[in-house]
């Protein structure tokens, strides 16, 4: 199977996850870009940010039209991650490839295990939101986005539910705002690094991801979020195991 076909298939799955779950797509994008398209870890992380930024912005527009984006809460969350995302992006290009691969594998495994746990009870929206908690969560997410090249939706959605008190549909839509901002800032932090974007490989991948995100949004209306999360978590655990073995061996 040609690299172009593999890129299109992987891009479609990445977009499907972003559209349906509001995150997690980059957790598949990075290993797909590495193992299917042959990019180095730093290059895959940079390319993943391009894919995630474009796809998330497209999906965000659809969620905004449906009224599931909470702009004020998302803006506070995103602003808190601006500096960590830029610093993380600048740092990433200076880290050894095996360290990036290993760290990504650990984060992917933790994200998968978090998804397999029963959903926590949503906080009552009348409980005052502690801005310090939102800022800490946003900063941590920005740092992960910058260093590993992931959008961070797999962390943003539960944080927006548990810390901000949003319902699941609003958290998914709002996470796309956070992901888009973080990805763009992290790309800015990588502007001076050696990692470049292989546009002939990344272009079709990103286009397929955008189309997949639209299908993912429709899928989320038909299949329960819990079922989607469990399927995605199992796939993510398998990816994490392969990447961890690659980093260690």
XYZ file of N, CA and C in Angstrom:
747
model
N 0.857 -1.204 0.000
C 0.000 0.000 0.000
C 0.884 1.243 0.000
N 0.575 2.217 -0.841
C 1.423 3.390 -0.992
C 1.345 4.291 0.236
N 2.376 5.141 0.368
C 2.416 6.075 1.498
C 1.241 7.051 1.439
N 0.830 7.431 0.216
C -0.283 8.360 0.070
C -1.577 7.758 0.623
N -1.844 6.501 0.278
C -3.063 5.838 0.754
C -3.015 5.672 2.268
N -1.858 5.272 2.795
C -1.711 5.125 4.244
C -1.940 6.457 4.944
N -1.383 7.536 4.358
C -1.564 8.855 4.953
C -3.011 9.283 4.970
N -3.737 8.993 3.880
C -5.147 9.353 3.809
C -5.965 8.581 4.837
N -5.679 7.287 4.974
C -6.418 6.470 5.943
C -6.134 6.929 7.374
N -4.856 7.136 7.679
C -4.492 7.571 9.032
C -5.047 8.958 9.331
N -5.020 9.840 8.348
C -5.582 11.172 8.533
C -7.068 11.122 8.804
N -7.779 10.249 8.088
C -9.214 10.110 8.310
C -9.533 9.646 9.718
N -8.761 8.693 10.230
C -8.980 8.200 11.594
C -8.663 9.290 12.617
N -7.605 10.053 12.362
C -7.246 11.159 13.248
C -8.380 12.165 13.345
N -8.917 12.561 12.197
C -10.030 13.510 12.185
C -11.271 12.942 12.829
N -11.511 11.654 12.617
C -12.678 11.000 13.212
C -12.642 11.113 14.732
N -11.460 10.876 15.307
C -11.317 10.969 16.762
C -11.518 12.396 17.244
N -10.941 13.361 16.541
C -11.092 14.764 16.938
C -12.549 15.220 16.859
N -13.217 14.841 15.782
C -14.600 15.262 15.620
C -15.545 14.614 16.605
N -15.310 13.346 16.923
C -16.217 12.607 17.796
C -15.946 12.847 19.271
N -14.665 12.948 19.637
C -14.298 13.011 21.055
C -13.765 14.372 21.481
N -13.538 15.283 20.530
C -12.985 16.583 20.892
C -11.513 16.521 21.227
N -10.856 15.445 20.891
C -9.433 15.304 21.179
C -8.988 13.873 20.951
N -7.691 13.657 21.104
C -7.161 12.321 20.923
C -6.623 12.054 19.537
N -6.991 12.883 18.568
C -6.541 12.643 17.211
C -5.038 12.691 17.062
N -4.400 13.634 17.748
C -2.949 13.760 17.624
C -2.216 12.591 18.258
N -2.889 11.899 19.189
C -2.266 10.723 19.787
C -2.126 9.612 18.750
N -2.931 9.665 17.711
C -2.778 8.737 16.596
C -1.953 9.353 15.472
N -2.019 10.677 15.328
C -1.321 11.343 14.229
C 0.191 11.186 14.350
N 0.738 11.397 15.538
C 2.194 11.329 15.708
C 2.741 9.949 15.356
N 2.222 8.853 15.952
C 2.755 7.533 15.555
C 2.492 7.201 14.094
N 1.345 7.639 13.542
C 1.066 7.370 12.130
C 2.091 8.064 11.238
N 2.406 9.297 11.557
C 3.388 10.039 10.771
C 4.786 9.434 10.900
N 5.064 8.857 12.061
C 6.374 8.233 12.273
C 6.491 6.891 11.572
N 5.522 6.011 11.828
C 5.665 4.625 11.395
C 5.086 4.352 10.005
N 4.118 5.143 9.577
C 3.542 4.931 8.250
C 4.186 5.812 7.191
N 4.531 7.050 7.567
C 5.113 7.975 6.594
C 6.609 8.183 6.786
N 7.171 7.582 7.832
C 8.622 7.585 8.006
C 9.242 8.866 8.526
N 8.478 9.726 9.185
C 9.036 10.970 9.722
C 9.753 10.704 11.045
N 10.787 11.505 11.326
C 11.470 11.441 12.611
C 10.537 11.981 13.697
N 10.777 11.614 14.975
C 9.872 12.045 16.056
C 9.631 13.555 16.096
N 10.698 14.357 15.987
C 10.529 15.812 16.034
C 9.735 16.314 14.827
N 10.012 15.742 13.650
C 9.270 16.137 12.447
C 7.807 15.722 12.546
N 7.571 14.520 13.100
C 6.190 14.035 13.255
C 5.411 14.916 14.220
N 6.080 15.369 15.289
C 5.413 16.235 16.262
C 5.022 17.568 15.624
N 5.931 18.135 14.830
C 5.624 19.400 14.153
C 4.504 19.215 13.136
N 4.590 18.159 12.341
C 3.554 17.892 11.346
C 2.208 17.638 12.016
N 2.238 16.954 13.168
C 1.003 16.676 13.896
C 0.319 17.965 14.336
N 1.103 18.936 14.749
C 0.535 20.220 15.163
C -0.163 20.918 13.996
N 0.424 20.813 12.798
C -0.213 21.392 11.617
C -1.555 20.712 11.369
N -1.556 19.386 11.392
C -2.780 18.617 11.149
C -3.836 18.942 12.201
N -3.416 18.961 13.460
C -4.360 19.196 14.558
C -4.925 20.611 14.500
N -4.078 21.598 14.196
C -4.551 22.983 14.139
C -5.603 23.158 13.049
N -5.316 22.627 11.863
C -6.253 22.765 10.738
C -7.551 22.013 11.019
N -7.420 20.783 11.497
C -8.603 19.947 11.733
C -9.456 20.494 12.862
N -8.812 20.910 13.947
C -9.558 21.436 15.092
C -10.288 22.726 14.738
N -9.626 23.594 13.966
C -10.276 24.841 13.564
C -11.503 24.568 12.717
N -11.410 23.576 11.835
C -12.550 23.214 11.001
C -13.694 22.651 11.841
N -13.358 21.747 12.756
C -14.385 21.159 13.621
C -14.965 22.199 14.572
N -14.129 23.146 15.010
C -14.587 24.204 15.907
C -15.691 25.033 15.256
N -15.534 25.331 13.980
C -16.547 26.128 13.273
C -17.899 25.430 13.297
N -17.879 24.101 13.112
C -19.137 23.347 13.122
C -19.763 23.353 14.511
N -18.951 23.179 15.545
C -19.469 23.182 16.922
C -19.975 24.570 17.310
N -19.309 25.603 16.812
C -19.745 26.967 17.128
C -21.132 27.235 16.559
N -21.380 26.735 15.365
C -22.703 26.915 14.760
C -23.787 26.190 15.556
N -23.395 25.130 16.239
C -24.366 24.369 17.028
C -24.470 24.887 18.461
N -23.658 25.888 18.799
C -23.741 26.491 20.125
C -23.131 25.666 21.240
N -22.177 24.786 20.932
C -21.574 23.936 21.956
C -20.171 24.399 22.364
N -19.825 25.643 22.022
C -18.524 26.192 22.418
C -18.742 27.253 23.497
N -18.072 27.119 24.632
C -18.140 28.099 25.702
C -16.894 28.975 25.592
N -17.033 30.102 24.901
C -15.887 30.903 24.491
C -15.121 31.474 25.672
N -15.798 31.969 26.695
C -15.103 32.598 27.821
C -14.263 31.576 28.585
N -14.859 30.434 28.922
C -14.126 29.398 29.649
C -12.972 28.870 28.811
N -13.220 28.644 27.509
C -12.170 28.131 26.638
C -11.030 29.116 26.468
N -11.357 30.418 26.394
C -10.312 31.434 26.236
C -9.403 31.487 27.456
N -9.993 31.416 28.665
C -9.188 31.427 29.889
C -8.267 30.219 29.933
N -8.826 29.078 29.583
C -8.051 27.835 29.588
C -6.902 27.915 28.582
N -7.206 28.438 27.389
C -6.204 28.502 26.328
C -5.108 29.518 26.642
N -5.495 30.698 27.156
C -4.516 31.744 27.456
C -3.492 31.252 28.478
N -3.950 30.454 29.443
C -3.038 29.933 30.470
C -1.955 29.045 29.873
N -2.236 28.450 28.703
C -1.256 27.553 28.104
C -0.377 28.178 27.040
N -0.541 29.489 26.775
C 0.206 30.118 25.686
C 1.719 30.053 25.888
N 2.188 30.531 27.019
C 3.636 30.550 27.259
C 4.203 29.139 27.375
N 3.585 28.222 28.167
C 4.120 26.855 28.224
C 4.147 26.177 26.858
N 3.131 26.427 26.013
C 3.114 25.801 24.689
C 4.264 26.319 23.829
N 4.523 27.624 23.871
C 5.618 28.199 23.084
C 6.975 27.694 23.573
N 7.153 27.656 24.897
C 8.423 27.165 25.452
C 8.616 25.682 25.150
N 7.533 24.918 25.280
C 7.616 23.492 24.988
C 7.941 23.235 23.534
N 7.371 24.038 22.637
C 7.667 23.887 21.223
C 9.128 24.169 20.908
N 9.684 25.176 21.573
C 11.093 25.509 21.360
C 12.008 24.430 21.930
N 11.590 23.819 23.053
C 12.406 22.796 23.703
C 12.394 21.483 22.940
N 11.285 21.160 22.308
C 11.102 19.842 21.698
C 12.196 19.493 20.692
N 12.573 20.440 19.856
C 13.569 20.161 18.834
C 14.950 19.870 19.384
N 15.155 20.143 20.674
C 16.466 19.922 21.289
C 16.521 18.620 22.097
N 15.418 17.888 22.145
C 15.371 16.656 22.927
C 15.707 15.448 22.058
N 16.356 14.412 22.634
C 16.683 13.205 21.867
C 15.424 12.518 21.359
N 15.531 11.875 20.194
C 14.373 11.234 19.572
C 13.780 10.147 20.459
N 14.646 9.329 21.087
C 14.119 8.235 21.904
C 13.389 8.755 23.141
N 13.819 9.910 23.646
C 13.145 10.497 24.803
C 11.753 10.996 24.420
N 11.643 11.637 23.253
C 10.340 12.104 22.777
C 9.393 10.922 22.545
N 9.928 9.858 21.923
C 9.100 8.682 21.645
C 8.617 8.035 22.935
N 9.543 7.883 23.903
C 9.179 7.264 25.177
C 8.171 8.102 25.950
N 8.391 9.412 25.987
C 7.475 10.291 26.708
C 6.088 10.270 26.065
N 6.065 10.262 24.741
C 4.778 10.211 24.047
C 4.046 8.913 24.377
N 4.786 7.791 24.393
C 4.173 6.496 24.690
C 3.564 6.480 26.091
N 4.274 7.048 27.054
C 3.765 7.078 28.437
C 2.503 7.936 28.524
N 2.527 9.107 27.904
C 1.351 9.985 27.923
C 0.168 9.317 27.236
N 0.434 8.635 26.125
C -0.642 7.943 25.401
C -1.255 6.851 26.265
N -0.408 6.085 26.970
C -0.917 5.015 27.833
C -1.750 5.581 28.979
N -1.274 6.662 29.584
C -2.019 7.282 30.673
C -3.364 7.820 30.192
N -3.355 8.416 28.997
C -4.603 8.936 28.427
C -5.591 7.808 28.167
N -5.084 6.684 27.650
C -5.951 5.536 27.375
C -6.548 4.978 28.658
N -5.730 4.841 29.703
C -6.230 4.330 30.973
C -7.264 5.275 31.575
N -7.021 6.579 31.409
C -7.988 7.568 31.903
C -9.324 7.426 31.178
N -9.275 7.150 29.875
C -10.503 6.996 29.106
C -11.272 5.735 29.490
N -10.555 4.699 29.928
C -11.204 3.440 30.272
C -11.870 3.476 31.642
N -11.519 4.469 32.456
C -12.143 4.592 33.763
C -13.553 5.145 33.609
N -14.454 4.770 34.536
C -15.809 5.347 34.487
C -15.729 6.858 34.592
N -16.586 7.547 33.847
C -16.575 9.009 33.844
C -16.874 9.546 35.222
N -16.124 10.587 35.594
C -16.347 11.218 36.887
C -17.652 12.017 36.847
N -18.228 12.219 37.999
C -19.450 12.998 38.082
C -19.171 14.441 37.714
N -20.030 15.020 36.876
C -19.844 16.400 36.452
C -20.154 17.336 37.607
N -19.283 18.318 37.838
C -19.547 19.291 38.891
C -20.790 20.093 38.565
N -21.475 20.493 39.603
C -22.651 21.317 39.402
C -22.204 22.685 38.903
N -22.811 23.182 37.835
C -22.340 24.437 37.251
C -22.473 25.645 38.167
N -23.269 25.519 39.253
C -23.433 26.665 40.144
C -22.264 26.804 41.117
N -21.437 25.754 41.208
C -20.272 25.838 42.083
C -19.257 26.780 41.443
N -18.759 27.784 42.178
C -17.818 28.737 41.587
C -16.564 28.047 41.057
N -16.150 28.444 39.896
C -14.943 27.889 39.298
C -13.727 28.603 39.866
N -12.770 27.862 40.341
C -11.535 28.448 40.859
C -10.587 28.718 39.695
N -10.345 30.003 39.474
C -9.518 30.353 38.315
C -8.115 29.783 38.413
N -7.605 29.666 39.632
C -6.248 29.125 39.795
C -6.176 27.692 39.272
N -7.222 26.909 39.497
C -7.242 25.527 39.015
C -7.319 25.501 37.490
N -8.104 26.397 36.930
C -8.216 26.463 35.475
C -6.876 26.857 34.853
N -6.205 27.831 35.462
C -4.917 28.290 34.957
C -3.879 27.174 35.027
N -3.853 26.442 36.145
C -2.892 25.339 36.275
C -3.150 24.258 35.228
N -4.413 23.915 35.060
C -4.755 22.878 34.081
C -4.397 23.348 32.667
N -4.703 24.598 32.342
C -4.392 25.127 31.021
C -2.903 25.195 30.752
N -2.130 25.573 31.777
C -0.672 25.657 31.617
C -0.065 24.276 31.388
N -0.535 23.303 32.155
C -0.027 21.936 31.989
C -0.331 21.391 30.605
N -1.535 21.675 30.127
C -1.929 21.222 28.802
C -1.077 21.890 27.727
N -0.814 23.181 27.875
C 0.014 23.889 26.911
C 1.418 23.312 26.827
N 1.981 22.952 27.978
C 3.328 22.379 28.002
C 3.370 21.045 27.268
N 2.382 20.191 27.513
C 2.321 18.893 26.832
C 2.172 19.081 25.329
N 1.331 20.031 24.936
C 1.135 20.312 23.512
C 2.442 20.742 22.859
N 3.159 21.639 23.503
C 4.388 22.165 22.909
C 5.478 21.130 22.753
N 5.690 20.316 23.782
C 6.799 19.359 23.762
C 6.511 18.166 22.865
N 5.312 17.596 22.972
C 5.025 16.334 22.303
C 4.283 16.490 20.987
N 3.821 17.713 20.664
C 3.135 17.908 19.396
C 1.729 17.363 19.373
N 1.091 17.281 20.542
C -0.287 16.798 20.610
C -1.205 17.967 20.940
N -2.431 17.891 20.455
C -3.368 18.973 20.720
C -3.787 19.042 22.179
N -3.843 17.872 22.828
C -4.162 17.849 24.249
C -5.636 17.729 24.559
N -6.462 17.431 23.554
C -7.888 17.303 23.815
C -8.217 16.176 24.767
N -7.386 15.121 24.759
C -7.620 13.998 25.657
C -7.455 14.410 27.118
N -6.743 15.515 27.364
C -6.626 16.084 28.707
C -7.582 17.252 28.898
N -7.839 17.993 27.822
C -8.682 19.193 27.930
C -10.128 18.849 28.239
N -10.661 17.813 27.584
C -12.074 17.481 27.790
C -12.372 17.128 29.244
N -11.636 16.178 29.866
C -11.928 15.896 31.279
C -11.675 17.092 32.190
N -10.687 17.935 31.843
C -10.420 19.115 32.672
C -11.564 20.126 32.558
N -12.091 20.304 31.361
C -13.202 21.237 31.183
C -14.475 20.729 31.868
N -14.606 19.417 31.973
C -15.747 18.840 32.684
C -15.552 18.955 34.191
N -14.371 18.517 34.666
C -14.145 18.450 36.102
C -13.783 19.759 36.764
N -13.039 20.611 36.055
C -12.568 21.873 36.645
C -13.510 23.025 36.339
N -13.940 23.112 35.084
C -14.789 24.231 34.673
C -16.265 23.930 34.897
N -16.627 22.627 34.894
C -18.014 22.259 35.144
C -18.885 22.205 33.916
N -18.287 22.042 32.730
C -19.075 21.984 31.505
C -19.678 20.595 31.317
N -20.811 20.559 30.634
C -21.356 19.272 30.222
C -20.500 18.714 29.090
N -20.650 17.403 28.841
C -19.754 16.722 27.915
C -19.778 17.345 26.522
N -20.950 17.627 25.975
C -21.016 18.191 24.619
C -20.325 19.551 24.550
N -20.534 20.387 25.577
C -19.885 21.694 25.613
C -18.385 21.556 25.799
N -17.965 20.561 26.583
C -16.529 20.340 26.803
C -15.845 19.922 25.511
N -16.513 19.076 24.723
C -15.941 18.641 23.448
C -15.777 19.834 22.510
N -16.822 20.654 22.380
C -16.749 21.817 21.502
C -15.725 22.831 21.972
N -15.687 23.093 23.288
C -14.765 24.081 23.839
C -13.320 23.605 23.749
N -13.115 22.291 23.886
C -11.750 21.759 23.802
C -11.131 22.038 22.441
N -11.955 22.096 21.403
C -11.431 22.364 20.069
C -10.856 23.772 19.968
N -11.448 24.719 20.697
C -10.880 26.070 20.757
C -9.514 26.039 21.430
N -9.440 25.328 22.549
C -8.177 25.222 23.297
C -7.113 24.540 22.446
N -7.489 23.458 21.776
C -6.545 22.704 20.951
C -6.007 23.566 19.812
N -6.895 24.288 19.145
C -6.480 25.127 18.015
C -5.466 26.179 18.450
N -5.766 26.864 19.551
C -4.866 27.911 20.052
C -3.523 27.323 20.459
N -3.553 26.243 21.241
C -2.309 25.636 21.719
C -1.448 25.140 20.555
N -2.089 24.514 19.568
C -1.335 23.978 18.441
C -0.655 25.098 17.647
N -1.366 26.193 17.417
C -0.791 27.316 16.674
C 0.378 27.948 17.434
N 0.215 28.108 18.750
C 1.289 28.698 19.552
C 2.502 27.777 19.592
N 2.257 26.471 19.751
C 3.364 25.514 19.770
C 4.102 25.511 18.441
N 3.376 25.663 17.343
C 4.026 25.754 16.035
C 4.919 26.986 15.957
N 4.438 28.086 16.539
C 5.261 29.288 16.585
C 6.540 29.073 17.354
N 6.457 28.299 18.439
C 7.648 27.995 19.223
C 8.642 27.136 18.474
N 8.163 26.371 17.503
C 9.040 25.502 16.722
C 9.571 26.179 15.464
N 9.184 27.412 15.225
C 9.524 28.080 13.972
C 11.020 28.123 13.715
N 11.808 28.251 14.759
C 13.247 28.346 14.568
C 13.975 27.037 14.720
N 13.229 25.934 14.927
C 13.887 24.646 15.139
C 14.231 24.003 13.806
N 14.937 22.879 13.906
C 15.364 22.183 12.692
C 14.251 21.347 12.079
N 13.192 21.100 12.861
C 12.106 20.255 12.371
C 11.295 20.998 11.310
N 11.228 20.436 10.121
C 10.473 21.042 9.033
C 9.250 20.185 8.728
N 8.360 20.734 7.915
C 7.138 20.016 7.571
C 7.271 19.443 6.164
N 7.055 18.153 6.024
C 7.070 17.478 4.725
C 5.675 17.640 4.115
N 5.465 18.752 3.408
C 4.134 19.097 2.918
C 3.531 18.064 1.980
N 4.289 17.434 1.073
C 3.685 16.405 0.210
C 3.080 15.249 0.994
N 3.649 14.946 2.163
C 3.118 13.866 2.997
C 2.030 14.370 3.928
N 2.238 15.568 4.488
C 1.322 16.090 5.502
C 0.048 16.663 4.885
N 0.132 17.228 3.680
C -1.035 17.830 3.043
C -2.211 16.874 2.894
N -2.015 15.714 2.240
C -3.123 14.761 2.117
C -3.613 14.251 3.482
N -2.681 14.069 4.409
C -3.027 13.626 5.760
C -3.979 14.628 6.416
N -3.633 15.916 6.331
C -4.457 16.962 6.939
C -5.818 17.072 6.258
N -5.834 16.957 4.931
C -7.107 17.043 4.199
C -8.044 15.909 4.609
N -7.503 14.694 4.728
C -8.320 13.553 5.148
C -8.801 13.730 6.583
N -7.963 14.336 7.424
C -8.350 14.560 8.814
C -9.518 15.535 8.918
N -9.505 16.579 8.093
C -10.609 17.550 8.101
C -11.917 16.870 7.726
N -11.877 16.043 6.684
C -13.082 15.320 6.273
C -13.510 14.328 7.348
N -12.535 13.669 7.967
C -12.847 12.712 9.023
C -13.491 13.371 10.227
N -13.101 14.610 10.511
C -13.663 15.319 11.666
C -15.162 15.567 11.482
N -15.569 15.846 10.257
C -17.001 16.053 9.993
C -17.771 14.756 10.197
N -17.190 13.636 9.748
C -17.830 12.339 9.969
C -17.860 11.997 11.456
N -16.788 12.369 12.166
C -16.732 12.104 13.599
C -17.815 12.832 14.361
N -18.088 14.060 13.945
C -19.151 14.827 14.624
C -20.499 14.146 14.436
N -20.745 13.640 13.230
C -22.014 12.939 12.982
C -22.056 11.610 13.737
N -20.897 10.942 13.821
C -20.836 9.668 14.536
C -21.150 9.861 16.019
N -20.677 10.976 16.582
C -20.904 11.249 18.001
C -22.391 11.404 18.316
N -23.182 11.775 17.321
C -24.625 11.921 17.525
C -25.341 10.572 17.534
N -24.668 9.535 17.000
C -25.323 8.233 16.860
C -24.801 7.185 17.841
N -23.541 7.326 18.255
C -22.921 6.342 19.142
C -22.597 7.015 20.466
N -22.792 6.307 21.560
C -22.541 6.904 22.876
C -21.077 7.262 23.041
N -20.840 8.340 23.779
C -19.470 8.786 24.009
C -18.632 7.741 24.717
N -19.256 6.991 25.637
C -18.530 5.958 26.373
C -18.016 4.862 25.462
N -18.832 4.443 24.505
C -18.418 3.401 23.554
C -17.272 3.885 22.679
N -17.389 5.107 22.187
C -16.323 5.678 21.360
C -15.016 5.764 22.138
N -15.097 6.199 23.389
C -13.893 6.339 24.207
C -13.218 4.998 24.442
N -14.013 3.950 24.718
C -13.417 2.638 24.983
C -12.711 2.089 23.753
N -13.331 2.246 22.578
C -12.701 1.776 21.341
C -11.390 2.514 21.101
N -11.453 3.841 21.247
C -10.260 4.654 21.017
C -9.169 4.334 22.033
N -9.553 4.122 23.297
C -8.575 3.841 24.359
C -7.832 2.537 24.092
N -8.534 1.521 23.624
C -7.880 0.249 23.326
C -6.865 0.402 22.192
N -7.252 1.159 21.166
C -6.318 1.408 20.065
C -5.108 2.191 20.551
N -5.342 3.135 21.447
C -4.269 3.976 21.959
C -3.287 3.170 22.806
N -3.796 2.217 23.581
C -2.921 1.356 24.383
C -2.001 0.535 23.484
N -2.538 0.037 22.388
C -1.720 -0.733 21.456
C -0.625 0.143 20.843
N -0.981 1.361 20.460
C -0.004 2.297 19.896
C 1.078 2.630 20.923
N 0.669 2.868 22.159
C 1.623 3.195 23.225
C 2.605 2.060 23.456
N 2.120 0.816 23.417
C 2.997 -0.344 23.634
C 4.061 -0.440 22.533
N 3.643 -0.209 21.295
C 4.590 -0.276 20.168
C 5.636 0.831 20.287
N 5.210 2.035 20.619
C 6.136 3.163 20.719
C 7.096 3.010 21.890
N 6.589 2.494 23.003
C 7.455 2.308 24.173
C 8.519 1.261 23.877
N 8.131 0.190 23.200
C 9.104 -0.836 22.820
C 10.156 -0.259 21.881
N 9.714 0.606 20.961
C 10.627 1.238 20.028
C 11.626 2.147 20.730
N 11.155 2.838 21.781
C 12.037 3.761 22.508
C 13.041 3.028 23.370
N 12.638 1.876 23.901
C 13.494 1.140 24.848
C 14.477 0.228 24.130
N 13.993 -0.442 23.077
C 14.838 -1.444 22.383
C 15.808 -0.784 21.412
